[in-house]
CSV table of C-alpha atoms in Angstrom, one decimal:
chain,number,residue,atom,x,y,z
A,1,MET,CA,-8.4,-45.3,0.3
A,2,ALA,CA,-6.0,-42.4,0.7
A,3,PHE,CA,-7.4,-39.0,0.0
A,4,THR,CA,-5.6,-37.2,-2.9
A,5,PRO,CA,-6.4,-33.5,-2.9
A,6,LYS,CA,-7.0,-31.9,-6.3
A,7,LYS,CA,-4.6,-29.0,-6.9
A,8,GLN,CA,-6.0,-25.8,-8.4
A,9,ALA,CA,-3.1,-23.9,-9.9
A,10,PHE,CA,-4.0,-21.7,-12.8
A,11,ASN,CA,-2.4,-21.2,-16.1
A,12,ALA,CA,-2.7,-17.4,-15.7
A,13,LYS,CA,-0.7,-15.6,-13.0
A,14,ILE,CA,-0.4,-12.2,-11.4
A,15,ASN,CA,2.3,-9.9,-12.9
A,16,ALA,CA,5.6,-9.9,-11.0
A,17,VAL,CA,6.6,-6.2,-10.3
A,18,THR,CA,9.9,-5.1,-8.8
A,19,LEU,CA,10.1,-2.2,-6.5
A,20,GLY,CA,13.3,-0.5,-5.4
A,21,THR,CA,16.9,-1.4,-6.4
A,22,GLY,CA,19.8,-3.3,-5.0
A,23,GLU,CA,19.8,-5.9,-2.3
A,24,LYS,CA,16.6,-4.7,-0.6
A,25,SER,CA,14.5,-4.5,-3.7
A,26,ILE,CA,11.4,-6.6,-3.5
A,27,VAL,CA,9.3,-8.4,-6.1
A,28,ILE,CA,5.5,-8.5,-5.5
A,29,GLY,CA,3.0,-10.7,-7.3
A,30,GLY,CA,4.0,-13.6,-9.6
A,31,GLU,CA,1.7,-16.2,-8.1
A,32,ASN,CA,-0.7,-18.4,-10.1
A,33,VAL,CA,-2.8,-19.5,-7.1
A,34,LEU,CA,-5.4,-17.8,-4.8
A,35,PRO,CA,-3.9,-16.0,-1.8
A,36,PHE,CA,-1.9,-18.3,0.4
A,37,TYR,CA,-3.1,-21.4,-1.4
A,38,THR,CA,0.4,-22.8,-1.1
A,39,PHE,CA,-1.0,-26.3,-1.0
A,40,ASP,CA,-1.9,-25.9,-4.7
A,41,ALA,CA,1.3,-24.2,-5.8
A,42,GLU,CA,4.1,-22.2,-4.5
A,43,MET,CA,3.8,-18.4,-4.1
A,44,PRO,CA,7.2,-17.2,-5.3
A,45,ASN,CA,7.0,-13.8,-3.6
A,46,LYS,CA,5.4,-13.4,-0.2
A,47,PRO,CA,3.2,-10.3,0.4
A,48,ALA,CA,5.2,-7.3,1.6
A,49,ILE,CA,4.6,-4.6,4.3
A,50,ALA,CA,5.4,-0.9,3.8
A,51,VAL,CA,5.8,1.5,6.7
A,52,GLU,CA,3.8,4.7,6.4
A,53,ILE,CA,5.7,7.8,7.4
A,54,ARG,CA,3.9,11.1,7.1
A,55,ASP,CA,5.7,14.2,5.9
A,56,THR,CA,4.5,15.9,9.1
A,57,GLY,CA,6.6,13.5,11.2
A,58,LEU,CA,5.2,12.6,14.6
A,59,GLU,CA,2.9,15.6,14.7
A,60,GLY,CA,-0.5,14.5,16.1
A,61,GLU,CA,0.7,11.0,17.0
A,62,THR,CA,-0.3,9.8,20.5
A,63,ALA,CA,0.3,6.0,20.5
A,64,PRO,CA,2.9,5.4,23.2
A,65,GLY,CA,4.4,2.4,21.4
A,66,LEU,CA,4.8,4.3,18.2
A,67,LEU,CA,6.4,7.3,19.9
A,68,ALA,CA,8.7,5.0,21.8
A,69,PHE,CA,9.9,3.3,18.6
A,70,TYR,CA,10.8,6.6,17.0
A,71,GLU,CA,12.3,8.1,20.2
A,72,GLY,CA,15.2,10.3,19.3
A,73,CYS,CA,14.1,10.9,15.7
A,74,THR,CA,14.1,14.7,15.1
A,75,SER,CA,13.1,14.6,11.4
A,76,VAL,CA,11.2,12.6,8.8
A,77,VAL,CA,14.5,11.3,7.5
A,78,ASP,CA,15.5,10.0,10.9
A,79,MET,CA,12.1,8.3,11.1
A,80,ALA,CA,12.6,6.7,7.7
A,81,LYS,CA,16.0,5.3,8.7
A,82,LYS,CA,14.5,4.0,11.9
A,83,ALA,CA,11.6,2.4,10.0
A,84,GLU,CA,14.1,0.3,8.0
A,85,THR,CA,14.9,-1.5,11.3
A,86,MET,CA,11.3,-2.3,12.0
A,87,GLU,CA,10.5,-6.0,12.3
A,88,GLY,CA,8.6,-7.1,9.2
A,89,ALA,CA,9.2,-4.0,7.1
A,90,SER,CA,10.0,-4.3,3.4
A,91,ALA,CA,9.4,-0.8,2.1
A,92,ILE,CA,8.9,2.8,3.2
A,93,CYS,CA,5.8,4.7,2.3
A,94,LEU,CA,6.3,8.5,2.3
A,95,HIS,CA,2.9,10.1,2.7
A,96,PHE,CA,2.8,13.7,1.6
A,97,GLU,CA,-0.3,14.6,3.6
A,98,SER,CA,0.6,18.3,4.0
A,99,ALA,CA,0.7,18.8,0.3
A,100,ASP,CA,-3.1,19.1,0.3
A,101,PRO,CA,-4.2,22.6,-1.0
A,102,ASN,CA,-7.1,22.4,1.4
A,103,GLY,CA,-4.6,21.9,4.3
A,104,ALA,CA,-1.0,23.0,4.8
A,105,ASN,CA,-0.5,23.3,1.0
A,106,LYS,CA,3.2,22.5,1.2
A,107,PRO,CA,4.9,23.4,-2.1
A,108,VAL,CA,5.9,20.6,-4.5
A,109,GLU,CA,9.5,21.8,-4.3
A,110,GLU,CA,9.6,21.2,-0.5
A,111,CYS,CA,8.1,17.8,-1.0
A,112,VAL,CA,10.7,16.9,-3.6
A,113,GLU,CA,13.5,17.9,-1.3
A,114,LEU,CA,12.1,15.7,1.4
A,115,ALA,CA,11.7,12.8,-0.9
A,116,LYS,CA,15.3,13.1,-2.1
A,117,ALA,CA,16.6,13.3,1.4
A,118,VAL,CA,14.7,10.1,2.4
A,119,ALA,CA,15.7,8.3,-0.8
A,120,ASP,CA,19.4,9.1,0.0
A,121,ALA,CA,19.0,7.9,3.6
A,122,VAL,CA,17.3,4.5,3.0
A,123,SER,CA,17.9,1.5,0.9
A,124,MET,CA,14.4,0.0,1.0
A,125,PRO,CA,12.0,0.5,-1.8
A,126,ILE,CA,10.0,3.8,-1.6
A,127,ILE,CA,6.3,4.2,-2.1
A,128,VAL,CA,5.1,7.9,-2.5
A,129,MET,CA,1.6,8.5,-1.4
A,130,GLY,CA,-0.1,11.8,-2.3
A,131,CYS,CA,-2.6,14.1,-0.6
A,132,LYS,CA,-5.7,12.9,-2.6
A,133,ASN,CA,-6.0,16.2,-4.5
A,134,VAL,CA,-5.8,15.0,-8.1
A,135,GLU,CA,-4.2,18.2,-9.5
A,136,LYS,CA,-1.6,18.6,-6.8
A,137,ASP,CA,-0.8,14.9,-6.8
A,138,ALA,CA,-0.2,15.0,-10.6
A,139,GLN,CA,2.3,17.8,-10.0
A,140,LEU,CA,3.9,16.0,-7.0
A,141,PHE,CA,4.3,12.6,-8.7
A,142,ASN,CA,5.8,14.2,-11.8
A,143,ALA,CA,8.4,16.1,-9.8
A,144,VAL,CA,9.2,13.3,-7.4
A,145,SER,CA,9.5,10.7,-10.2
A,146,ASP,CA,11.9,13.1,-12.0
A,147,ALA,CA,14.0,13.7,-8.8
A,148,LEU,CA,14.2,10.0,-7.9
A,149,GLN,CA,15.1,8.6,-11.3
A,150,GLY,CA,16.8,5.2,-11.0
A,151,LYS,CA,15.2,4.5,-7.6
A,152,ASN,CA,12.3,2.5,-9.1
A,153,ILE,CA,9.7,4.0,-6.8
A,154,LEU,CA,5.9,3.4,-6.8
A,155,VAL,CA,3.7,6.5,-6.9
A,156,LEU,CA,0.4,6.0,-5.3
A,157,SER,CA,-1.9,6.8,-6.9
A,158,SER,CA,-2.9,7.5,-10.5
A,159,ARG,CA,-6.7,8.1,-10.9
A,160,GLU,CA,-9.0,8.5,-13.8
A,161,GLU,CA,-8.8,12.3,-13.5
A,162,ASN,CA,-5.0,12.5,-13.7
A,163,TYR,CA,-3.8,9.1,-15.2
A,164,LYS,CA,-2.5,10.8,-18.4
A,165,THR,CA,-0.2,13.1,-16.5
A,166,VAL,CA,0.9,10.6,-13.9
A,167,GLY,CA,1.2,7.7,-16.3
A,168,ALA,CA,3.2,9.7,-18.9
A,169,SER,CA,5.6,11.1,-16.3
A,170,ALA,CA,6.1,8.4,-13.7
A,171,GLY,CA,5.4,5.4,-15.9
A,172,LEU,CA,6.9,6.5,-19.2
A,173,ALA,CA,9.3,9.4,-18.9
A,174,TYR,CA,10.9,8.4,-15.6
A,175,ASN,CA,10.4,4.6,-15.6
A,176,GLN,CA,8.8,4.4,-12.2
A,177,LYS,CA,6.0,2.2,-11.1
A,178,VAL,CA,2.4,3.5,-11.2
A,179,GLY,CA,-0.4,2.7,-8.7
A,180,ALA,CA,-3.8,2.8,-10.4
A,181,GLU,CA,-6.4,3.8,-7.9
A,182,SER,CA,-10.1,3.0,-8.3
A,183,ALA,CA,-13.1,3.2,-6.0
A,184,VAL,CA,-13.8,-0.4,-4.9
A,185,ASP,CA,-15.2,-1.5,-8.2
A,186,ILE,CA,-13.8,-4.2,-10.5
A,187,ASN,CA,-15.0,-2.5,-13.6
A,188,LEU,CA,-13.4,0.8,-12.7
A,189,ALA,CA,-10.2,-0.9,-11.8
A,190,LYS,CA,-10.1,-2.7,-15.2
A,191,GLN,CA,-11.0,0.5,-17.1
A,192,LEU,CA,-8.1,2.4,-15.5
A,193,ASN,CA,-5.7,-0.4,-16.3
A,194,VAL,CA,-6.8,-0.4,-19.9
A,195,LEU,CA,-6.4,3.4,-20.1
A,196,LEU,CA,-2.9,3.2,-18.7
A,197,SER,CA,-2.1,0.4,-21.1
A,198,GLN,CA,-3.4,2.4,-24.1
A,199,LEU,CA,-1.2,5.3,-22.9
A,200,GLY,CA,1.8,3.0,-23.3
A,201,VAL,CA,2.6,2.2,-19.6
A,202,PRO,CA,3.8,-1.4,-19.5
A,203,ALA,CA,1.7,-3.8,-17.4
A,204,ALA,CA,4.8,-4.7,-15.4
A,205,SER,CA,5.0,-1.1,-14.3
A,206,VAL,CA,1.4,-1.0,-12.9
A,207,CYS,CA,0.1,-1.9,-9.5
A,208,MET,CA,-3.6,-1.6,-8.4
A,209,ASN,CA,-5.0,0.2,-5.4
A,210,LEU,CA,-8.6,-1.0,-5.4
A,211,GLY,CA,-9.5,1.3,-2.6
A,212,SER,CA,-9.3,0.7,1.1
A,213,SER,CA,-11.6,0.5,4.1
A,214,ALA,CA,-11.2,-0.3,7.8
A,215,ALA,CA,-12.8,-3.5,9.0
A,216,GLY,CA,-16.4,-2.8,10.0
A,217,TYR,CA,-16.6,0.4,7.9
A,218,GLY,CA,-17.9,-1.0,4.6
A,219,TYR,CA,-15.1,-3.5,4.3
A,220,GLU,CA,-17.4,-6.1,2.8
A,221,TYR,CA,-17.4,-4.0,-0.5
A,222,LEU,CA,-13.6,-4.1,-0.6
A,223,SER,CA,-13.5,-7.8,0.3
A,224,SER,CA,-15.9,-8.7,-2.6
A,225,THR,CA,-13.9,-6.6,-5.0
A,226,LEU,CA,-10.6,-8.2,-4.0
A,227,ASP,CA,-12.2,-11.7,-4.5
A,228,ARG,CA,-13.6,-10.8,-7.9
A,229,VAL,CA,-10.4,-9.2,-9.2
A,230,LYS,CA,-8.3,-12.2,-8.2
A,231,ALA,CA,-10.8,-14.7,-9.6
A,232,ALA,CA,-11.0,-12.8,-13.0
A,233,ALA,CA,-7.2,-12.5,-13.1
A,234,LEU,CA,-6.5,-16.1,-12.5
A,235,ALA,CA,-9.5,-18.2,-13.5
A,236,GLN,CA,-10.5,-16.0,-16.5
A,237,ASN,CA,-6.9,-15.0,-17.5
A,238,ASP,CA,-7.9,-11.3,-17.6
A,239,ALA,CA,-4.6,-9.5,-18.4
A,240,MET,CA,-6.1,-6.2,-17.4
A,241,LEU,CA,-6.6,-7.4,-13.8
A,242,GLN,CA,-3.4,-9.2,-13.3
A,243,MET,CA,-1.5,-6.3,-11.7
A,244,PRO,CA,-0.5,-6.9,-8.0
A,245,ILE,CA,-2.6,-5.1,-5.4
A,246,VAL,CA,-1.3,-2.5,-2.9
A,247,THR,CA,-3.6,-1.5,-0.1
A,248,PRO,CA,-3.2,1.4,2.3
A,249,ILE,CA,-4.3,0.2,5.8
A,250,SER,CA,-3.0,2.8,8.3
A,251,THR,CA,-4.7,5.8,6.7
A,252,GLU,CA,-8.1,4.0,7.2
A,253,THR,CA,-7.7,2.3,10.5
A,254,TRP,CA,-6.1,4.9,12.6
A,255,THR,CA,-8.9,7.4,11.8
A,256,THR,CA,-11.8,5.2,13.0
A,257,LYS,CA,-13.5,6.1,16.2
A,258,GLU,CA,-12.2,2.9,17.8
A,259,ALA,CA,-8.6,4.2,17.3
A,260,MET,CA,-9.3,7.9,18.0
A,261,LEU,CA,-11.6,7.9,21.1
A,262,SER,CA,-9.5,8.4,24.2
A,263,GLU,CA,-9.8,6.1,27.2
A,264,ALA,CA,-11.4,9.0,29.1
A,265,GLU,CA,-14.1,9.3,26.4
A,266,ALA,CA,-14.6,5.6,26.1
A,267,PRO,CA,-13.5,4.0,29.4
A,268,ASP,CA,-15.2,0.7,28.7
A,269,TRP,CA,-13.3,0.2,25.5
A,270,GLY,CA,-9.9,-0.3,27.1
A,271,SER,CA,-6.5,1.0,25.8
A,272,GLN,CA,-6.8,3.4,22.9
A,273,GLU,CA,-3.5,2.2,21.4
A,274,GLU,CA,-4.4,-1.4,21.6
A,275,ARG,CA,-7.7,-0.6,19.8
A,276,GLY,CA,-5.8,1.1,17.0
A,277,ILE,CA,-3.4,-1.8,16.7
A,278,GLU,CA,-6.2,-4.3,16.6
A,279,MET,CA,-8.0,-2.4,13.9
A,280,GLU,CA,-4.8,-2.3,11.8
A,281,ILE,CA,-4.1,-6.0,12.3
A,282,THR,CA,-7.7,-7.1,11.6
A,283,THR,CA,-7.9,-5.0,8.4
A,284,ALA,CA,-4.5,-5.9,7.1
A,285,SER,CA,-5.0,-9.6,7.6
A,286,ALA,CA,-8.3,-9.5,5.9
A,287,CYS,CA,-6.8,-7.6,2.9
A,288,LEU,CA,-3.9,-10.1,2.6
A,289,VAL,CA,-6.1,-13.2,2.5
A,290,GLY,CA,-8.3,-11.3,0.0
A,291,GLY,CA,-5.3,-10.8,-2.3
A,292,SER,CA,-3.3,-7.7,-1.4
A,293,ASN,CA,0.3,-8.1,-2.3
A,294,VAL,CA,1.4,-5.1,-0.3
A,295,VAL,CA,-0.2,-3.6,2.8
A,296,ILE,CA,0.8,-0.1,4.1
A,297,MET,CA,0.8,0.0,7.9
A,298,LYS,CA,2.1,2.2,10.6
A,299,HIS,CA,2.4,0.8,14.1
A,300,PRO,CA,5.5,-1.4,14.9
A,301,ALA,CA,3.4,-3.9,16.9
A,302,SER,CA,0.9,-4.3,14.1
A,303,ILE,CA,3.6,-4.7,11.5
A,304,ALA,CA,5.5,-7.3,13.5
A,305,THR,CA,2.2,-9.3,14.0
A,306,ILE,CA,1.3,-9.2,10.4
A,307,ALA,CA,4.8,-10.2,9.3
A,308,LYS,CA,4.4,-13.3,11.5
A,309,PHE,CA,1.0,-13.9,10.1
A,310,ILE,CA,2.3,-13.9,6.5
A,311,ASP,CA,5.2,-16.2,7.4
A,312,SER,CA,2.9,-18.7,9.1
A,313,LEU,CA,0.8,-19.0,5.9
A,314,MET,CA,3.6,-19.2,3.4
């Protein structure tokens, strides 16, 4: 007797959210199956990869392959333009690391000018990542959302401490997309989505950042949270967990000891750059099969590999 597999497509589905404008805009989410279960039903929109570019440019970067890719780039704008040509890239993530008051404390006005310059130079969707200081990020996201009206950007992230400011400005006043960031906990994720909904931010304007962790560094907590969120969204039709998921990968993986220890310090570990690439690939692939709709990465070799990985599963 021939085996007839039982398909498991759900009546519920993940919200479809559009990022960017024009021909290079992307739609994330929209699926009503578990990640890459294309044997049950079609995934209308494949997961996307955003290229992280720090506002400090190539400062502190040592990976030869990364430096070679951006060779000749003299500014962050040049890097953003070059990143658009990267194999597998679908979006640009502008990371305002130097805005941190405990670091360089770059003024919001300077950050806005850079964001405008990058937005004018590229046609891919833009994700704006803050400095993790809730007060400074609220100011930054408000100003950038205002300056980039009409660009349909995603600000990453709105947290419980600043969701009213970020949601009201980015999500309501300037019609941008809002990333709701929680600390690897399904209940906290749902609570923040409920708060943004009560504020009036449409569900179709919200993405989730459930937190991030490099593989081997407490990743099992993120993995279980991804699984639980997708199961609740699809099997239980929980509307407050049906937002697509955006996961920063590069900020976690390239700061691990495997990626940072030089070959002189760890001669038995092999190439430092290859270690960083492997950490980024391993973490990104795990997040994607767990349910991430967008992964934010950095190295061109990692991004090309993950792009092929996604295509092979679609």
